[in-house]
mmCIF file of C-alpha atoms and ligand atoms in Angstrom:
data_model
loop_
_atom_site.group_PDB
_atom_site.id
_atom_site.type_symbol
_atom_site.label_atom_id
_atom_site.label_comp_id
_atom_site.label_asym_id
_atom_site.label_seq_id
_atom_site.Cartn_x
_atom_site.Cartn_y
_atom_site.Cartn_z
ATOM 1 C CA MET A 14 -0.013 0.510 -0.134
ATOM 2 C CA ALA A 15 1.556 3.102 -0.856
ATOM 3 C CA ILE A 16 1.508 6.178 1.329
ATOM 4 C CA LYS A 17 1.549 9.562 0.634
ATOM 5 C CA GLY A 18 5.455 11.169 1.436
ATOM 6 C CA VAL A 19 6.919 7.305 2.373
ATOM 7 C CA THR A 20 9.175 5.935 -0.181
ATOM 8 C CA ILE A 21 9.673 2.002 0.256
ATOM 9 C CA VAL A 22 13.174 0.917 -1.562
ATOM 10 C CA ASP A 23 11.574 -2.138 -2.650
ATOM 11 C CA HIS A 24 15.358 -2.906 -4.468
ATOM 12 C CA PRO A 25 15.524 -6.747 -4.145
ATOM 13 C CA LEU A 26 18.976 -6.143 -2.904
ATOM 14 C CA VAL A 27 17.583 -4.339 -0.201
ATOM 15 C CA GLN A 28 14.699 -6.719 0.600
ATOM 16 C CA HIS A 29 16.812 -9.923 0.533
ATOM 17 C CA LYS A 30 19.083 -7.642 3.075
ATOM 18 C CA LEU A 31 16.377 -7.066 4.933
ATOM 19 C CA THR A 32 15.421 -10.506 5.529
ATOM 20 C CA LEU A 33 18.869 -11.859 6.663
ATOM 21 C CA MET A 34 18.551 -8.921 9.145
ATOM 22 C CA ARG A 35 15.069 -10.068 10.429
ATOM 23 C CA LYS A 36 16.423 -13.220 11.346
ATOM 24 C CA LYS A 37 17.073 -13.943 14.909
ATOM 25 C CA ASP A 38 20.120 -15.957 14.210
ATOM 26 C CA THR A 39 21.845 -13.624 12.077
ATOM 27 C CA SER A 40 25.027 -12.781 13.774
ATOM 28 C CA ILE A 41 26.410 -9.233 15.083
ATOM 29 C CA LYS A 42 29.125 -8.998 12.849
ATOM 30 C CA SER A 43 26.550 -10.087 9.031
ATOM 31 C CA PHE A 44 23.745 -7.553 10.878
ATOM 32 C CA ARG A 45 25.927 -4.638 10.885
ATOM 33 C CA GLN A 46 27.865 -5.189 7.857
ATOM 34 C CA LEU A 47 24.103 -5.824 6.465
ATOM 35 C CA LEU A 48 23.115 -2.432 7.800
ATOM 36 C CA LYS A 49 25.780 -0.503 5.836
ATOM 37 C CA GLU A 50 24.467 -2.394 3.271
ATOM 38 C CA ILE A 51 21.124 -1.287 2.934
ATOM 39 C CA ALA A 52 22.429 2.184 4.399
ATOM 40 C CA ALA A 53 24.395 2.688 0.752
ATOM 41 C CA LEU A 54 21.650 1.318 -0.988
ATOM 42 C CA ILE A 55 18.600 3.692 0.467
ATOM 43 C CA CYS A 56 21.182 6.671 0.191
ATOM 44 C CA TYR A 57 20.920 6.162 -3.391
ATOM 45 C CA GLU A 58 17.329 6.369 -3.691
ATOM 46 C CA VAL A 59 17.141 9.506 -1.112
ATOM 47 C CA THR A 60 19.339 11.267 -2.718
ATOM 48 C CA ARG A 61 17.917 10.782 -5.947
ATOM 49 C CA ASP A 62 16.640 14.309 -7.268
ATOM 50 C CA LEU A 63 19.349 16.256 -5.589
ATOM 51 C CA PRO A 64 19.374 18.846 -7.994
ATOM 52 C CA LEU A 65 22.169 19.467 -10.248
ATOM 53 C CA GLU A 66 23.463 22.711 -12.544
ATOM 54 C CA MET A 67 25.713 21.936 -15.298
ATOM 55 C CA VAL A 68 29.474 22.965 -15.426
ATOM 56 C CA GLU A 69 32.294 23.464 -18.356
ATOM 57 C CA ILE A 70 34.725 20.737 -17.742
ATOM 58 C CA GLU A 71 37.790 19.731 -19.824
ATOM 59 C CA THR A 72 37.479 16.060 -20.901
ATOM 60 C CA PRO A 73 41.145 14.489 -22.197
ATOM 61 C CA LEU A 74 39.535 14.589 -25.618
ATOM 62 C CA THR A 75 37.144 17.915 -25.506
ATOM 63 C CA THR A 76 35.406 20.912 -23.500
ATOM 64 C CA MET A 77 31.675 19.658 -22.547
ATOM 65 C CA SER A 78 29.226 20.304 -20.253
ATOM 66 C CA ALA A 79 29.032 18.294 -17.793
ATOM 67 C CA PRO A 80 26.317 18.428 -14.139
ATOM 68 C CA GLN A 81 27.573 18.431 -10.998
ATOM 69 C CA LEU A 82 25.799 18.574 -7.728
ATOM 70 C CA THR A 83 24.975 21.891 -6.801
ATOM 71 C CA GLY A 84 24.810 23.658 -3.256
ATOM 72 C CA LYS A 85 26.449 23.346 -0.062
ATOM 73 C CA LYS A 86 27.571 19.761 0.748
ATOM 74 C CA LEU A 87 24.307 17.462 2.455
ATOM 75 C CA VAL A 88 24.274 16.816 6.619
ATOM 76 C CA PHE A 89 23.737 13.209 7.250
ATOM 77 C CA ALA A 90 22.463 13.613 10.632
ATOM 78 C CA PRO A 91 22.605 9.821 12.615
ATOM 79 C CA VAL A 92 20.530 9.563 15.699
ATOM 80 C CA LEU A 93 22.744 7.628 18.542
ATOM 81 C CA ARG A 94 23.297 5.071 19.056
ATOM 82 C CA SER A 95 21.361 2.618 16.476
ATOM 83 C CA GLY A 96 21.941 6.281 13.543
ATOM 84 C CA MET A 97 25.859 5.181 13.487
ATOM 85 C CA GLY A 98 25.200 1.581 11.761
ATOM 86 C CA MET A 99 24.324 3.537 8.864
ATOM 87 C CA LEU A 100 26.658 6.335 8.767
ATOM 88 C CA ASP A 101 29.029 4.950 7.269
ATOM 89 C CA GLY A 102 27.515 3.225 4.374
ATOM 90 C CA MET A 103 25.824 6.399 3.476
ATOM 91 C CA LEU A 104 29.179 8.238 3.672
ATOM 92 C CA GLU A 105 30.553 5.929 1.232
ATOM 93 C CA LEU A 106 28.392 7.139 -1.352
ATOM 94 C CA ALA A 107 28.992 11.120 -0.097
ATOM 95 C CA PRO A 108 31.956 11.077 1.513
ATOM 96 C CA ALA A 109 32.095 15.003 1.634
ATOM 97 C CA ALA A 110 28.774 15.350 3.326
ATOM 98 C CA ARG A 111 28.755 16.873 6.935
ATOM 99 C CA VAL A 112 27.593 15.022 10.360
ATOM 100 C CA ALA A 113 25.184 16.006 12.754
ATOM 101 C CA HIS A 114 25.251 13.763 15.621
ATOM 102 C CA ILE A 115 22.018 13.574 17.344
ATOM 103 C CA GLY A 116 21.724 12.012 21.393
ATOM 104 C CA LEU A 117 18.305 10.758 22.008
ATOM 105 C CA TYR A 118 17.171 8.113 23.860
ATOM 106 C CA ARG A 119 13.571 6.762 24.936
ATOM 107 C CA ASP A 120 12.709 6.280 28.566
ATOM 108 C CA PRO A 121 11.438 2.742 28.443
ATOM 109 C CA ALA A 122 9.210 3.180 30.977
ATOM 110 C CA THR A 123 6.785 6.365 29.117
ATOM 111 C CA LEU A 124 8.646 6.082 25.794
ATOM 112 C CA SER A 125 8.999 9.419 25.369
ATOM 113 C CA VAL A 126 12.340 11.116 24.144
ATOM 114 C CA VAL A 127 15.340 12.662 26.382
ATOM 115 C CA GLU A 128 18.085 14.434 24.363
ATOM 116 C CA TYR A 129 21.311 14.288 25.973
ATOM 117 C CA TYR A 130 23.740 14.929 22.580
ATOM 118 C CA PHE A 131 23.380 17.580 19.836
ATOM 119 C CA ARG A 132 26.349 18.460 17.067
ATOM 120 C CA ALA A 133 25.454 20.233 13.547
ATOM 121 C CA PRO A 134 27.480 22.140 11.641
ATOM 122 C CA ALA A 135 26.727 25.936 11.746
ATOM 123 C CA ASP A 136 25.131 26.289 8.236
ATOM 124 C CA LEU A 137 22.240 23.531 8.935
ATOM 125 C CA ALA A 138 20.159 26.193 6.865
ATOM 126 C CA ASP A 139 21.942 26.093 3.736
ATOM 127 C CA ARG A 140 22.248 22.440 3.657
ATOM 128 C CA PRO A 141 19.834 19.359 2.620
ATOM 129 C CA VAL A 142 19.863 17.149 5.411
ATOM 130 C CA ILE A 143 19.496 13.534 6.230
ATOM 131 C CA VAL A 144 18.034 12.243 9.256
ATOM 132 C CA ILE A 145 19.010 9.046 9.719
ATOM 133 C CA ASP A 146 17.352 6.116 12.312
ATOM 134 C CA PRO A 147 17.047 2.336 11.498
ATOM 135 C CA MET A 148 13.864 2.341 13.190
ATOM 136 C CA LEU A 149 10.984 4.501 12.563
ATOM 137 C CA ALA A 150 8.607 3.246 15.329
ATOM 138 C CA THR A 151 6.805 5.118 17.922
ATOM 139 C CA GLY A 152 7.848 8.856 15.935
ATOM 140 C CA ASN A 153 8.922 10.247 18.863
ATOM 141 C CA THR A 154 12.469 9.950 18.597
ATOM 142 C CA ALA A 155 11.845 10.979 14.594
ATOM 143 C CA ILE A 156 9.643 14.189 15.413
ATOM 144 C CA ALA A 157 12.116 14.940 18.532
ATOM 145 C CA ALA A 158 15.197 14.699 15.853
ATOM 146 C CA VAL A 159 13.765 16.984 13.392
ATOM 147 C CA ASP A 160 12.375 19.455 15.639
ATOM 148 C CA ARG A 161 16.179 19.510 17.046
ATOM 149 C CA LEU A 162 17.666 19.818 13.555
ATOM 150 C CA LYS A 163 14.552 22.554 12.692
ATOM 151 C CA GLU A 164 15.134 24.506 16.005
ATOM 152 C CA ALA A 165 18.901 24.766 15.103
ATOM 153 C CA GLY A 166 17.980 26.241 11.559
ATOM 154 C CA ALA A 167 17.382 23.041 8.910
ATOM 155 C CA GLN A 168 15.117 23.642 6.365
ATOM 156 C CA SER A 169 15.624 20.737 4.133
ATOM 157 C CA ILE A 170 15.314 17.564 5.841
ATOM 158 C CA ARG A 171 14.741 14.204 4.208
ATOM 159 C CA MET A 172 13.861 10.633 7.572
ATOM 160 C CA ALA A 173 15.930 7.923 6.216
ATOM 161 C CA CYS A 174 15.393 5.096 8.084
ATOM 162 C CA LEU A 175 15.253 0.613 7.722
ATOM 163 C CA LEU A 176 12.162 -0.127 9.004
ATOM 164 C CA ALA A 177 9.052 1.694 10.066
ATOM 165 C CA SER A 178 5.602 1.118 11.620
ATOM 166 C CA PRO A 179 2.155 2.350 10.403
ATOM 167 C CA GLU A 180 1.824 3.728 14.015
ATOM 168 C CA GLY A 181 5.003 5.511 13.840
ATOM 169 C CA ILE A 182 4.941 7.289 10.813
ATOM 170 C CA SER A 183 1.542 8.861 10.509
ATOM 171 C CA LYS A 184 2.224 10.299 13.902
ATOM 172 C CA PHE A 185 5.724 11.711 11.993
ATOM 173 C CA GLN A 186 3.969 12.735 9.045
ATOM 174 C CA GLY A 187 1.514 14.383 12.000
ATOM 175 C CA HIS A 188 3.899 16.712 12.916
ATOM 176 C CA HIS A 189 6.378 16.992 10.271
ATOM 177 C CA PRO A 190 4.250 16.634 7.237
ATOM 178 C CA GLU A 191 6.703 17.787 4.490
ATOM 179 C CA VAL A 192 9.395 15.750 5.618
ATOM 180 C CA ARG A 193 9.170 12.697 3.048
ATOM 181 C CA VAL A 194 10.663 9.523 4.465
ATOM 182 C CA TRP A 195 12.276 6.926 3.316
ATOM 183 C CA THR A 196 12.091 3.006 4.395
ATOM 184 C CA ALA A 197 13.092 -0.624 3.355
ATOM 185 C CA ALA A 198 9.597 -1.603 4.670
ATOM 186 C CA VAL A 199 6.366 -0.192 6.463
ATOM 187 C CA ASP A 200 5.963 -3.404 8.782
ATOM 188 C CA GLU A 201 2.598 -4.415 10.445
ATOM 189 C CA ARG A 202 2.090 -2.589 13.770
ATOM 190 C CA LEU A 203 3.943 -1.786 17.296
ATOM 191 C CA ASN A 204 3.443 -4.082 20.433
ATOM 192 C CA ASP A 205 2.964 -2.555 24.243
ATOM 193 C CA HIS A 206 7.095 -1.470 23.850
ATOM 194 C CA GLY A 207 7.315 0.073 21.547
ATOM 195 C CA TYR A 208 8.600 -2.751 18.882
ATOM 196 C CA ILE A 209 7.918 -2.788 15.130
ATOM 197 C CA LEU A 210 6.401 -6.646 14.578
ATOM 198 C CA PRO A 211 7.428 -8.302 13.517
ATOM 199 C CA GLY A 212 10.958 -5.976 12.876
ATOM 200 C CA LEU A 213 13.827 -6.977 13.911
ATOM 201 C CA GLY A 214 13.913 -6.554 17.771
ATOM 202 C CA ASP A 215 16.216 -3.611 19.327
ATOM 203 C CA ALA A 216 18.492 -2.798 16.446
ATOM 204 C CA GLY A 217 21.154 -0.894 18.638
ATOM 205 C CA ASP A 218 21.969 -4.114 20.581
ATOM 206 C CA ARG A 219 21.419 -6.255 17.794
ATOM 207 C CA MET A 220 24.653 -3.776 16.441
ATOM 208 C CA TYR A 221 26.648 -3.876 19.159
ATOM 209 C CA GLY A 222 25.939 -6.877 21.112
ATOM 210 C CA THR A 223 24.883 -5.523 24.438
ATOM 211 C CA ARG A 224 22.109 -7.685 25.236
HETATM 212 N N1 LIG H 332 13.761 0.320 18.024
HETATM 213 C C1 LIG H 332 14.188 -0.962 18.090
HETATM 214 O O1 LIG H 332 15.300 -0.274 17.978
HETATM 215 N N2 LIG H 332 13.639 -1.495 17.495
HETATM 216 C C2 LIG H 332 12.282 -1.627 17.443
HETATM 217 O O2 LIG H 332 11.584 -2.591 17.256
HETATM 218 C C3 LIG H 332 11.481 -0.394 17.715
HETATM 219 C C4 LIG H 332 12.028 0.436 17.963
#
């Protein structure tokens, strides 16, 4: 089912890798590697419509007018800690991007979001910003991350995740309707603890072996 403002990255490589990540017996090492690989493929889609400008260049044989990205470099904004698992894959495609770190955690009792770290380039207003958080579950963390980036001046924001819940998307879009979302899948629902079902468990724990 299509959801306005949400792009499902349905490339077969992404879907295959996501299935491997969902399996409970997938090792930490593989989980981390797969997340990095999927992140690069998702980044390819998130950046698909970045604006280009024509510039005059010289090839070894002649001159030509050729396209290059226009404007200031991208900012990737990973939400700590699991967003870090997607950062390197994205940086492989856009190695000159800047990085804004956003430290947020979900209070397990209330599921509300607490900020503990924020460090971003000063000129956020002039750059496209891509928020990175693998799990768009309740939507609270993504909403808080975008709130914080807007407060710091960001004006052009996109959201890249791996898995989303229908509840999370609808809540997120209620707060930030103009922020488009890219995800590999939208799962069935959240459970009572705010985990995505069927999902893949706790992305941070599976990435860092902290369970
Ligand atoms: N965060 C996770 O890591 N997994 C979920 O299912 C929900 C939030």
